[in-house]
PDB file of C-alpha atoms in Angstrom:
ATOM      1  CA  UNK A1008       0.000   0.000   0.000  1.00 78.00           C
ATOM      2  CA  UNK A1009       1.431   3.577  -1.183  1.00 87.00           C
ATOM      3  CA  UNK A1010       0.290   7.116  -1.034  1.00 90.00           C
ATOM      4  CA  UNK A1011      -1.541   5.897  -5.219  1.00 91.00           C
ATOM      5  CA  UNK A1012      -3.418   3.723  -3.419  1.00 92.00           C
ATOM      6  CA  UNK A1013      -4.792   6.664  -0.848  1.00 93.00           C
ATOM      7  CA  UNK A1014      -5.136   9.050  -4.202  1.00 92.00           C
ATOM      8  CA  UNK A1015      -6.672   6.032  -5.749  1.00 94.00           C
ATOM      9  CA  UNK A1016      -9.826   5.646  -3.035  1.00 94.00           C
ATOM     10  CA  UNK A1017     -10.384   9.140  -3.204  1.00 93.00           C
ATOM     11  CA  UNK A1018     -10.963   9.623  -6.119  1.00 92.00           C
ATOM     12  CA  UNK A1019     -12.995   6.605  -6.214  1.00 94.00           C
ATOM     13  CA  UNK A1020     -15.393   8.402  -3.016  1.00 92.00           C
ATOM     14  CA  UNK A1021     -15.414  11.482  -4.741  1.00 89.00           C
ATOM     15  CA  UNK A1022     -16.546  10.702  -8.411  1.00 89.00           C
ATOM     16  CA  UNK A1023     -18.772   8.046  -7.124  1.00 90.00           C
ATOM     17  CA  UNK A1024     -17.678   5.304  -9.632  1.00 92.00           C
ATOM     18  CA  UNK A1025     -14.722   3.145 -10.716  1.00 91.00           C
ATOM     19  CA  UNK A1026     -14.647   4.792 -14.131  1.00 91.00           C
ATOM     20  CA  UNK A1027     -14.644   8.712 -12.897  1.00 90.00           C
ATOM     21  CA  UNK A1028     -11.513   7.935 -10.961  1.00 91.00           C
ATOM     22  CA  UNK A1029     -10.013   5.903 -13.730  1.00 91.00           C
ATOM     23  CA  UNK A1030     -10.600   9.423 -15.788  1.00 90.00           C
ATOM     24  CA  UNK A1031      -9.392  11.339 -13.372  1.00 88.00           C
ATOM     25  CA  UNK A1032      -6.293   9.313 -12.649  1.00 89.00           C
ATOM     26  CA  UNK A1033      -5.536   8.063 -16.354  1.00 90.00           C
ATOM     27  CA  UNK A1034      -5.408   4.583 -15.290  1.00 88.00           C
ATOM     28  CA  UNK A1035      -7.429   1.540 -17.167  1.00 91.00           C
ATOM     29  CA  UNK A1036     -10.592   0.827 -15.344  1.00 90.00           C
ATOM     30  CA  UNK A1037      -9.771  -2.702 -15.192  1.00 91.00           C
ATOM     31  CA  UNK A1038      -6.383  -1.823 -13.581  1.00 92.00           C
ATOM     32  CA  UNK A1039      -8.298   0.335 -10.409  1.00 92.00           C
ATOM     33  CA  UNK A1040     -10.980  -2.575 -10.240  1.00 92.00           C
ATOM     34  CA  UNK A1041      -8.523  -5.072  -9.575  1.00 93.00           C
ATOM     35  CA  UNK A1042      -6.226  -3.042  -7.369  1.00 93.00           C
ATOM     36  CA  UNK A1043      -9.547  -2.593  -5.194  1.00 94.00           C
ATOM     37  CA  UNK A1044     -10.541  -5.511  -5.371  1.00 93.00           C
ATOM     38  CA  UNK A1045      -6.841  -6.747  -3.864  1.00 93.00           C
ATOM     39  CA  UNK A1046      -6.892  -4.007  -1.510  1.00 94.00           C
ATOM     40  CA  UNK A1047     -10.352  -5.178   0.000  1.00 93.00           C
ATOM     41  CA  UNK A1048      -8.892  -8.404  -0.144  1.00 94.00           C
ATOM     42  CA  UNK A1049      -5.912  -7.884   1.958  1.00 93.00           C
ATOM     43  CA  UNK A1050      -7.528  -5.481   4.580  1.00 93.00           C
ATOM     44  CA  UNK A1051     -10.047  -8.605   4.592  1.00 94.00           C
ATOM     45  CA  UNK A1052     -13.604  -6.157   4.371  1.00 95.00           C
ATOM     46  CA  UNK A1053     -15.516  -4.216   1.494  1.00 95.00           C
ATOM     47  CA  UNK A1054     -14.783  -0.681   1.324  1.00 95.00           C
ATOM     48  CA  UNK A1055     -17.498   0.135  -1.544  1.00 94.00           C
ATOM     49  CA  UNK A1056     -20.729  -1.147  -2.325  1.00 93.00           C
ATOM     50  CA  UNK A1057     -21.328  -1.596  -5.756  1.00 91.00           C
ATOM     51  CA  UNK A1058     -24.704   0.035  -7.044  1.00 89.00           C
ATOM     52  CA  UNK A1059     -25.634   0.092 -11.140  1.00 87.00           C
ATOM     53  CA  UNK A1060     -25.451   4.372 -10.531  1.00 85.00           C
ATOM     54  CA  UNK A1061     -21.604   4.020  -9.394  1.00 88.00           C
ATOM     55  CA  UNK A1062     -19.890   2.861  -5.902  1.00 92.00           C
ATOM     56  CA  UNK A1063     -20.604   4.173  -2.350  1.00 92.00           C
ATOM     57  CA  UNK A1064     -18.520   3.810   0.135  1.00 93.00           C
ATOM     58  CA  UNK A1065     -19.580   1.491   3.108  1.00 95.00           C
ATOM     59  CA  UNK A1066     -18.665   1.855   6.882  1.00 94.00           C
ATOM     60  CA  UNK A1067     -15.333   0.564   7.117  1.00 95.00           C
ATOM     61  CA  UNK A1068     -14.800   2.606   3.137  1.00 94.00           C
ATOM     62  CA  UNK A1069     -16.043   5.541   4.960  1.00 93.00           C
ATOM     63  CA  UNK A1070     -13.240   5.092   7.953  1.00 92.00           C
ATOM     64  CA  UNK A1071     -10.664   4.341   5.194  1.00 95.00           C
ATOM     65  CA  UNK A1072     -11.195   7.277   2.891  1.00 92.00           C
ATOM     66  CA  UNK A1073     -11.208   9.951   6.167  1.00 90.00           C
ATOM     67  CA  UNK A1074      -7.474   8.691   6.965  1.00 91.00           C
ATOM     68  CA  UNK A1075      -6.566   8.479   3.335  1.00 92.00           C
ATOM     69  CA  UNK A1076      -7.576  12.199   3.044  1.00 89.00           C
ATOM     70  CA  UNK A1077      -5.397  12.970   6.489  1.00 87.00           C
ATOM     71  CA  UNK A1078      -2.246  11.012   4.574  1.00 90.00           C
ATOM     72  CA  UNK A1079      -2.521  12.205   1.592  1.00 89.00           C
ATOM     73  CA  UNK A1080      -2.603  16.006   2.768  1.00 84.00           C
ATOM     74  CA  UNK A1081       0.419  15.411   5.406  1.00 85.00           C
ATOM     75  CA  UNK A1082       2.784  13.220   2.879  1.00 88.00           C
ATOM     76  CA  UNK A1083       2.109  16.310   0.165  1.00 82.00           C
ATOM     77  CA  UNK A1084       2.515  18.843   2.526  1.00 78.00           C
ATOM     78  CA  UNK A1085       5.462  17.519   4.290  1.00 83.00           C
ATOM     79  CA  UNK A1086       7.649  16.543   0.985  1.00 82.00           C
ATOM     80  CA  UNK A1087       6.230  20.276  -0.534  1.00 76.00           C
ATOM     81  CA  UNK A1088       8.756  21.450   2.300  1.00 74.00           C
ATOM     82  CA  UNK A1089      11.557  19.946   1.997  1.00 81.00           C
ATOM     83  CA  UNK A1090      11.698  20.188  -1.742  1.00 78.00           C
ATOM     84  CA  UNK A1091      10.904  23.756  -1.205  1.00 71.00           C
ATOM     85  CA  UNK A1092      10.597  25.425   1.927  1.00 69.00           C
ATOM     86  CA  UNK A1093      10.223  29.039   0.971  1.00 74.00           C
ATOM     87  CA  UNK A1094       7.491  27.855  -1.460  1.00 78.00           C
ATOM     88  CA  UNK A1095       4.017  27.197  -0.553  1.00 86.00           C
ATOM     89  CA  UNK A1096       1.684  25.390  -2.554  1.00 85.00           C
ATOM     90  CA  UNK A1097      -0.637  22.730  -3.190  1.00 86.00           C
ATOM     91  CA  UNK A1098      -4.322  22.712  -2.790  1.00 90.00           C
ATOM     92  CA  UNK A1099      -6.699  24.495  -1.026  1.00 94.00           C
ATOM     93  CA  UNK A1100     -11.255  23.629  -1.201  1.00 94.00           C
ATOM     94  CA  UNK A1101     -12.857  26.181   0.350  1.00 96.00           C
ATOM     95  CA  UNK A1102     -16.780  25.894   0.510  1.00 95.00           C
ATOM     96  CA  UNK A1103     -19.196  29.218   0.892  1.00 94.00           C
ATOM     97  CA  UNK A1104     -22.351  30.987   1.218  1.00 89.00           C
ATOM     98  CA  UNK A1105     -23.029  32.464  -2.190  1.00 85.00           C
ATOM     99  CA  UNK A1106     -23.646  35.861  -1.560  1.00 85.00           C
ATOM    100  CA  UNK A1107     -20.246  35.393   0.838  1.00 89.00           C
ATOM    101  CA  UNK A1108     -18.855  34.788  -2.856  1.00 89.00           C
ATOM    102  CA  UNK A1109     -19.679  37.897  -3.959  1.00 86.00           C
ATOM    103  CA  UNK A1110     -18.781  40.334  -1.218  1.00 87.00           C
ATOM    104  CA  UNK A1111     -16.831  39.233   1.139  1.00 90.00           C
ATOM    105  CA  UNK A1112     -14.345  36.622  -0.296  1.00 92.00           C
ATOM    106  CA  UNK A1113     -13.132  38.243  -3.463  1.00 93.00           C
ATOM    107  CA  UNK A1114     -10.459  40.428  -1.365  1.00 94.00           C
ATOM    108  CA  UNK A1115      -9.654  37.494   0.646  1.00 95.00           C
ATOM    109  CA  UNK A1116      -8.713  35.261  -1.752  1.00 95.00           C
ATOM    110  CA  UNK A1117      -6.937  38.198  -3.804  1.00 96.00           C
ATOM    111  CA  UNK A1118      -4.705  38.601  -1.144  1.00 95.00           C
ATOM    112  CA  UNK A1119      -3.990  34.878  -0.587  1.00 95.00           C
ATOM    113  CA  UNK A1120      -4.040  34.386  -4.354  1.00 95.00           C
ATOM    114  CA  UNK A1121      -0.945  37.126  -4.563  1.00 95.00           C
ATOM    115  CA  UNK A1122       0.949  35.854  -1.527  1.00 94.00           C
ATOM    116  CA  UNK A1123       0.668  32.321  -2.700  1.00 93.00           C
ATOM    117  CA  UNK A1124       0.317  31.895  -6.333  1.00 94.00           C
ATOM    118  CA  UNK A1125       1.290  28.366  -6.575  1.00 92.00           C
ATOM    119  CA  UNK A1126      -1.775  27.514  -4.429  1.00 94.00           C
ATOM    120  CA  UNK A1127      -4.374  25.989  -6.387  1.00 93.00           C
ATOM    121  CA  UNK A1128      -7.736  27.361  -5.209  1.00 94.00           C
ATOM    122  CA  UNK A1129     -10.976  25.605  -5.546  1.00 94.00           C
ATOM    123  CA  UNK A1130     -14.259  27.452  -3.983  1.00 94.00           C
ATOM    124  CA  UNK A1131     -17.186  25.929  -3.832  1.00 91.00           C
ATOM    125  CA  UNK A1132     -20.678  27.413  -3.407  1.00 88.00           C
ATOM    126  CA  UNK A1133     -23.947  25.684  -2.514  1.00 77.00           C
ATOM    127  CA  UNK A1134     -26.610  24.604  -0.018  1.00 79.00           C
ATOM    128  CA  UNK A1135     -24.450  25.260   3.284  1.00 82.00           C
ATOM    129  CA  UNK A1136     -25.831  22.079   4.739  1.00 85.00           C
ATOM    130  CA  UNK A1137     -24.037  20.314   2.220  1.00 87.00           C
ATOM    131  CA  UNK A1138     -21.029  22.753   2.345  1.00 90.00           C
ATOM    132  CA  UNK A1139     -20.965  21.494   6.806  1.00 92.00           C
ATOM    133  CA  UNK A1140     -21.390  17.788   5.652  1.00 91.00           C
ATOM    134  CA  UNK A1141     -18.564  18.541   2.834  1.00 91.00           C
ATOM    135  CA  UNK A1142     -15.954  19.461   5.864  1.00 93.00           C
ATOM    136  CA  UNK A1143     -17.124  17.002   8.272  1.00 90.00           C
ATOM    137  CA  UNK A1144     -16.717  14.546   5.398  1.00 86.00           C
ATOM    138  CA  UNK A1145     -12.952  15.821   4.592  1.00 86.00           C
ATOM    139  CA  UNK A1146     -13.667  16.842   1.494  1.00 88.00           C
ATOM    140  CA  UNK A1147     -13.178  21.276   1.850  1.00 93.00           C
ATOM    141  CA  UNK A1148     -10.633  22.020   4.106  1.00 93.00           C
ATOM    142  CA  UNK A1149     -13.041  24.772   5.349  1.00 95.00           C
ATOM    143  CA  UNK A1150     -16.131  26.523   4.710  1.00 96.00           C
ATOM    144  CA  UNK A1151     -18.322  30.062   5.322  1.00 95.00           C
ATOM    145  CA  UNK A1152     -21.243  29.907   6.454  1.00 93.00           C
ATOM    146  CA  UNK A1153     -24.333  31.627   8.396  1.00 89.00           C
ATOM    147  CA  UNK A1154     -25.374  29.122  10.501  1.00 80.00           C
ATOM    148  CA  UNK A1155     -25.001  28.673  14.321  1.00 80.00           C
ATOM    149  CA  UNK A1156     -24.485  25.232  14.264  1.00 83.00           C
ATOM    150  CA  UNK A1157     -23.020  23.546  17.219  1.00 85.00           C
ATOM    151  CA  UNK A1158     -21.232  20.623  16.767  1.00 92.00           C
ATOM    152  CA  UNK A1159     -17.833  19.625  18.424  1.00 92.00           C
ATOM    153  CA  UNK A1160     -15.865  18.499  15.944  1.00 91.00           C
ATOM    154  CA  UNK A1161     -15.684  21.752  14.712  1.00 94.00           C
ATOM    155  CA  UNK A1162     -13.537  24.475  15.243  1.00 94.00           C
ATOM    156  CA  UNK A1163     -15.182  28.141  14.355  1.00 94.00           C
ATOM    157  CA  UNK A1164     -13.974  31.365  13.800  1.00 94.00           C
ATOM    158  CA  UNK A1165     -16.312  34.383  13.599  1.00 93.00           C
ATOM    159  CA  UNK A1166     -15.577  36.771  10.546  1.00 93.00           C
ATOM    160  CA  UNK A1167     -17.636  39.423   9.533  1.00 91.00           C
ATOM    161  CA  UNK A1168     -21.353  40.235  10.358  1.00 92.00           C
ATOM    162  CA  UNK A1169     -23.696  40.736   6.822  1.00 93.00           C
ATOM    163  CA  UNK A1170     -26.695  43.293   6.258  1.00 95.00           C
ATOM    164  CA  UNK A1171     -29.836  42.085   5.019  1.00 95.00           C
ATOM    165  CA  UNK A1172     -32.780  43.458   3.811  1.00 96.00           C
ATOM    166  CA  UNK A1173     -35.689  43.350   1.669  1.00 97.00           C
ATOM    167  CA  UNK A1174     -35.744  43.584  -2.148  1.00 97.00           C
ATOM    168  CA  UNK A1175     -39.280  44.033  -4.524  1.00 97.00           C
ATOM    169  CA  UNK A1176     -40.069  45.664  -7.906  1.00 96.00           C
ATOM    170  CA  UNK A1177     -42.214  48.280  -6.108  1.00 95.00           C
ATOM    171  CA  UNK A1178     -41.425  50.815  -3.404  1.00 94.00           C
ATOM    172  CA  UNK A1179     -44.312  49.192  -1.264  1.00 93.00           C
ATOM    173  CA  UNK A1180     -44.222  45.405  -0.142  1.00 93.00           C
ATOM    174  CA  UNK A1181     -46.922  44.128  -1.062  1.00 92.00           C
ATOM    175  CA  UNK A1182     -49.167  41.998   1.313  1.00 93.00           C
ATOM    176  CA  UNK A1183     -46.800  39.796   3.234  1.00 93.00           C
ATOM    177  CA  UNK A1184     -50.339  37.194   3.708  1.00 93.00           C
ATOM    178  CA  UNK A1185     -50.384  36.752  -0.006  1.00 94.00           C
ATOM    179  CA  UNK A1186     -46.592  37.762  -1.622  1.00 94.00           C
ATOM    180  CA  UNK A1187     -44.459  35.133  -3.420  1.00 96.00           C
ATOM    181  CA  UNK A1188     -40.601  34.967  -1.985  1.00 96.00           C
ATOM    182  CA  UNK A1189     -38.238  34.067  -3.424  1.00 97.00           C
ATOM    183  CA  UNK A1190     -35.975  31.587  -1.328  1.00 94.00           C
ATOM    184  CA  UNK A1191     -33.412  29.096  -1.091  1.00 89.00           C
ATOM    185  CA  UNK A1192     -34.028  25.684  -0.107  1.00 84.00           C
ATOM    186  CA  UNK A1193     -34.892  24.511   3.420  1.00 81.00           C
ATOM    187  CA  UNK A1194     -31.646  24.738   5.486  1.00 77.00           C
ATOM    188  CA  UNK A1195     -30.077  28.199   3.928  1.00 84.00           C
ATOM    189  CA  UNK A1196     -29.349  30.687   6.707  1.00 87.00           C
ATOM    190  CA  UNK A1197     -31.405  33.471   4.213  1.00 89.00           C
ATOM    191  CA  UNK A1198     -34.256  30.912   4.399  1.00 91.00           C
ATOM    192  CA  UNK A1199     -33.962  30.646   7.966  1.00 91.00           C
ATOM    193  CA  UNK A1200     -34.212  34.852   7.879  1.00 94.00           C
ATOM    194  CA  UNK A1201     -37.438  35.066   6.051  1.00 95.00           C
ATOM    195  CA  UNK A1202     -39.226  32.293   8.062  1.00 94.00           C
ATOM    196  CA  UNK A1203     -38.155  33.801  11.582  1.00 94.00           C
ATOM    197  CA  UNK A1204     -39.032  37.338  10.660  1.00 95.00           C
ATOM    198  CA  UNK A1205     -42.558  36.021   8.911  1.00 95.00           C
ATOM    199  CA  UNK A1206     -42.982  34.175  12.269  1.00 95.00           C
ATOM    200  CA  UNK A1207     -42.208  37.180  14.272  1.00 95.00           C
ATOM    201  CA  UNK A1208     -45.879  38.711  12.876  1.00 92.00           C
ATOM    202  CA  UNK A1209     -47.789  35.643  13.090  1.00 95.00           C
ATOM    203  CA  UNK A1210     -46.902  34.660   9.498  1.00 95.00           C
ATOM    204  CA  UNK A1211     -45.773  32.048   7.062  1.00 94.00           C
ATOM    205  CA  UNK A1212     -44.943  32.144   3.564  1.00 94.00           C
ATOM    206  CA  UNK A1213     -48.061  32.019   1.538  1.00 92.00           C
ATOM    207  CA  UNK A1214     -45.558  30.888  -1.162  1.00 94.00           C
ATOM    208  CA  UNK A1215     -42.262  29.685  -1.646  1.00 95.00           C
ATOM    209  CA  UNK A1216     -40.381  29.851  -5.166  1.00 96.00           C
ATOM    210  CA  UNK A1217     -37.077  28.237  -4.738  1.00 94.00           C
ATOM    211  CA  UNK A1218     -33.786  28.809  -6.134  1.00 92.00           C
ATOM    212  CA  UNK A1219     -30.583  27.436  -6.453  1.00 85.00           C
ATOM    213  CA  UNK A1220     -28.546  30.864  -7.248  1.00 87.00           C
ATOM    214  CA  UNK A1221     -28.381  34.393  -5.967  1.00 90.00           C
ATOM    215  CA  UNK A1222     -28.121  35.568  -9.296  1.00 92.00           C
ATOM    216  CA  UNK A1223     -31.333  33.725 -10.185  1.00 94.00           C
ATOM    217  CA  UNK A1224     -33.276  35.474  -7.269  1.00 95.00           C
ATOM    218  CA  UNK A1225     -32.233  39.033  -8.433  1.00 95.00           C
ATOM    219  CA  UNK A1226     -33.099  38.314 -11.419  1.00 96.00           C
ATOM    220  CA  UNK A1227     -36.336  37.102 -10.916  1.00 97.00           C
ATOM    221  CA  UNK A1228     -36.974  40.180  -8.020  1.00 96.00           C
ATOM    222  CA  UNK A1229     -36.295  42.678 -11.124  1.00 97.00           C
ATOM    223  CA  UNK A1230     -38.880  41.124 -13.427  1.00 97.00           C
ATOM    224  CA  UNK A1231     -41.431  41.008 -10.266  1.00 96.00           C
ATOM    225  CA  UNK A1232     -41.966  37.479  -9.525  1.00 97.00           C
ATOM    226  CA  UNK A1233     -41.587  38.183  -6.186  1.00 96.00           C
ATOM    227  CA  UNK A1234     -39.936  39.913  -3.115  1.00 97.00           C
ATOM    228  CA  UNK A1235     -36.478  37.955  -1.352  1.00 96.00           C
ATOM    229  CA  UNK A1236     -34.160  38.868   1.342  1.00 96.00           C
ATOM    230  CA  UNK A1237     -30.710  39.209   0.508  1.00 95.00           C
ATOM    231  CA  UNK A1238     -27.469  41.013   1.697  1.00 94.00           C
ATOM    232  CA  UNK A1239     -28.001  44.627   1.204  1.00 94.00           C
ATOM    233  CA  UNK A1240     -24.298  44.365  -0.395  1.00 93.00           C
ATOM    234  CA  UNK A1241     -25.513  43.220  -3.088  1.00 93.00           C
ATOM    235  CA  UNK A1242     -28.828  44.690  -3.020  1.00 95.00           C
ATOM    236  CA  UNK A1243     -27.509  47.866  -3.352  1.00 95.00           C
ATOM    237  CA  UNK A1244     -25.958  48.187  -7.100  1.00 93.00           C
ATOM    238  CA  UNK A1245     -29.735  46.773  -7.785  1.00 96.00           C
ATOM    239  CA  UNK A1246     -31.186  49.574  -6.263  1.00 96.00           C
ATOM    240  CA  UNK A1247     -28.749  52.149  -7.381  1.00 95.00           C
ATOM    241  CA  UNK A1248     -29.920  51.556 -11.206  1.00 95.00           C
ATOM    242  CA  UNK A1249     -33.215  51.667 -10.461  1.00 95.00           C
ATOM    243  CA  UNK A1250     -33.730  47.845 -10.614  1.00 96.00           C
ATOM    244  CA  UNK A1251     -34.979  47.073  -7.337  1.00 97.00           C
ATOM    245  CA  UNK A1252     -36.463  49.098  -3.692  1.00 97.00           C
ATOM    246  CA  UNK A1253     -35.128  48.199  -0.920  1.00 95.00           C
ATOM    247  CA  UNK A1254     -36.438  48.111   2.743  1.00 96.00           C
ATOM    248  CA  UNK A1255     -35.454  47.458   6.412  1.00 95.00           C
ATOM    249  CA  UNK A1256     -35.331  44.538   8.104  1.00 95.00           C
ATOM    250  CA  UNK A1257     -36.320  44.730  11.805  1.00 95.00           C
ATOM    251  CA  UNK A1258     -33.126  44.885  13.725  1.00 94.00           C
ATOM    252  CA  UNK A1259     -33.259  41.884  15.437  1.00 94.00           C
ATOM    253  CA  UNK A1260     -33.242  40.326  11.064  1.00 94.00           C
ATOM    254  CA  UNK A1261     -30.932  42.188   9.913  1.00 95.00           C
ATOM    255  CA  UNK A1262     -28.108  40.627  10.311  1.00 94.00           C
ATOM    256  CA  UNK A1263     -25.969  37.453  10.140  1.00 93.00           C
ATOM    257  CA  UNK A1264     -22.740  36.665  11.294  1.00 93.00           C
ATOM    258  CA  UNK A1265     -20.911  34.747   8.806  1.00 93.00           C
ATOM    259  CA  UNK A1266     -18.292  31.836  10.461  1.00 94.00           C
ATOM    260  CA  UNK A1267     -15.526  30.080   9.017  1.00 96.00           C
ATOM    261  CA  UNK A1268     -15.524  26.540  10.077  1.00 96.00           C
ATOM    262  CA  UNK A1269     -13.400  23.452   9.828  1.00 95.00           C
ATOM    263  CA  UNK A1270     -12.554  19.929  11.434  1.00 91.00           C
ATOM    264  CA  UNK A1271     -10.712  20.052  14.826  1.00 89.00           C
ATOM    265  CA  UNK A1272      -8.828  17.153  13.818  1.00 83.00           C
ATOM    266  CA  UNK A1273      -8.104  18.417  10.536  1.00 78.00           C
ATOM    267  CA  UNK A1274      -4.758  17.986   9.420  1.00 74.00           C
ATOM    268  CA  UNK A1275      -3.354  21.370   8.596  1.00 81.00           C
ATOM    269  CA  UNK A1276      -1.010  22.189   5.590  1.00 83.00           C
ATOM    270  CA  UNK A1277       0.506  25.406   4.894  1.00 86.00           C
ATOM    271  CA  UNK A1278      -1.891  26.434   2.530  1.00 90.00           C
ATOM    272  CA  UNK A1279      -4.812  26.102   4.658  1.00 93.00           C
ATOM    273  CA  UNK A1280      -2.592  27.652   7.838  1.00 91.00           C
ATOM    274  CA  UNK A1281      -1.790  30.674   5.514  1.00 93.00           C
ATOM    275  CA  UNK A1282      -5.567  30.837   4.650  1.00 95.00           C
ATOM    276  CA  UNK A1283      -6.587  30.637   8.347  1.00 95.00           C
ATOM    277  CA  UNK A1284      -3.728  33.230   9.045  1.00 94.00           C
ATOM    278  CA  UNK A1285      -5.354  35.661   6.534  1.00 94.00           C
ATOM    279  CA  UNK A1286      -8.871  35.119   7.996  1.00 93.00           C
ATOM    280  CA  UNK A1287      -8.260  35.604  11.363  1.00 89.00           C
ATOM    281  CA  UNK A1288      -6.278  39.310  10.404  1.00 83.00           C
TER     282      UNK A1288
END
């Protein structure tokens, strides 16, 4: 067993079949389903169950992969400096809110991106659920999100706090009993917002158009489909060509504070320390 065979069930986990990491890897697919097959073999239990949609890993796949992850990251990291000490680089998966995306990373990961150009940056935006389960599962180093989540194998450090408010077509809300908002899924921290404030009044949504993208929901707000809360950051370029209104949130709505988490046990590289380093200034 080498650090190929680590690389090798990763990218197996991640793709979700036999051929993706054969792709991925530019091995044969026969060759990686017969080194897994000799690798289950020796440590004498199945790491993947084999579906017709792919692979998923199984318990004792799930344990493997975790600590293949931690390996893989420390071996790179480690010979990355001694071969070159002065030089950081390698990879760095960093999950986030997508309004976060537009506001408060980009001069973030400028500055990172000029300190440590040989860094290769993936960010990732989605549901932030899946973002959490994505760094409990080792697969971002780290993530932003909105959420006060409390779990311990998590280590958190508060960033900035983000403005909300209320976007529509028309300087007046309309009727809150009958008006269409727009809204991410169950589980976003903006979702969370417009529930808790409807609440607040004695209210639920009457109805609930959901989106995948930010970009979607402005969109949608400027052809008046409905009215959504967003982060007045990016509200306000709507509002300054006459696109959208904007109005108030009750203080107690107003704001989130966005969080950068990751795992305790989390092996940290340089890249991710100089990341953390930056955050934390």
């Amino acid at each position: 067993m080498n650090i190929d065979t680590f690389k090798m069930i990763i990218a197996i986990a991640q793709s979700g079949s036999i051929s993706g990491a054969a792709d991925q890897l530019g091995y044969a697919q026969s060759n990686i389903s017969a080194r897994v097959h000799q690798l289950e073999a020796d440590l004498e239990t199945s790491l993947f169950y084999r579906t017709n949609r792919g692979v998923i890993l199984t318990d004792d796949g799930t344990k493997f992969y975790k600590k293949a992850v931690e390996i893989v990251n420390l071996t790179e990291d480690t010979i990355n400096q001694l071969q070159h000490p002065k030089v950081i680089e390698g990879d760095l998966k960093i999950g986030t809110l997508q309004a976060a995306s537009a506001t408060y990373l980009p001069p973030i990961l400028t500055q990172y991106h000029q300190a440590f150009p040989k860094v290769r940056l993936t960010i990732e935006t989605g549901n932030p659920t899946d973002n959490i389960d994505h760094v409990l599962d080792y697969e971002l180093n780290g993530a932003v999100i909105g959420e006060n989540i409390e779990n311990p194998a998590l280590n958190f450090i508060p960033l900035t706090k983000e403005k909300l408010c209320i976007v529509s077509v028309t300087p007046k809300l309309p009727d809150l009993k009958t008006a269409p908002f727009l809204v991410f899924q169950t589980g976003c921290v903006y979702r969370d917002v417009v529930d808790d404030w409807l609440k607040s009044q004695g209210l639920v949504i009457h109805e609930a158009i959901e989106f995948n993208y930010l970009d979607a929901v402005m969109a949608s707000a400027c052809a008046g489909l409905g009215i959504a809360i967003v982060p007045e950051k990016i509200a306000d370029s709507f509002v300054k060509n006459h696109l959208l209104y904007k109005t108030e949130l009750p203080a107690e709505f107003s704001e989130i504070q966005l969080r950068f988490i990751y795992r305790k046990d989390y092996l940290i590289n340089k890249p991710f320390e100089e990341f953390i380093n930056i955050l934390k200034r």
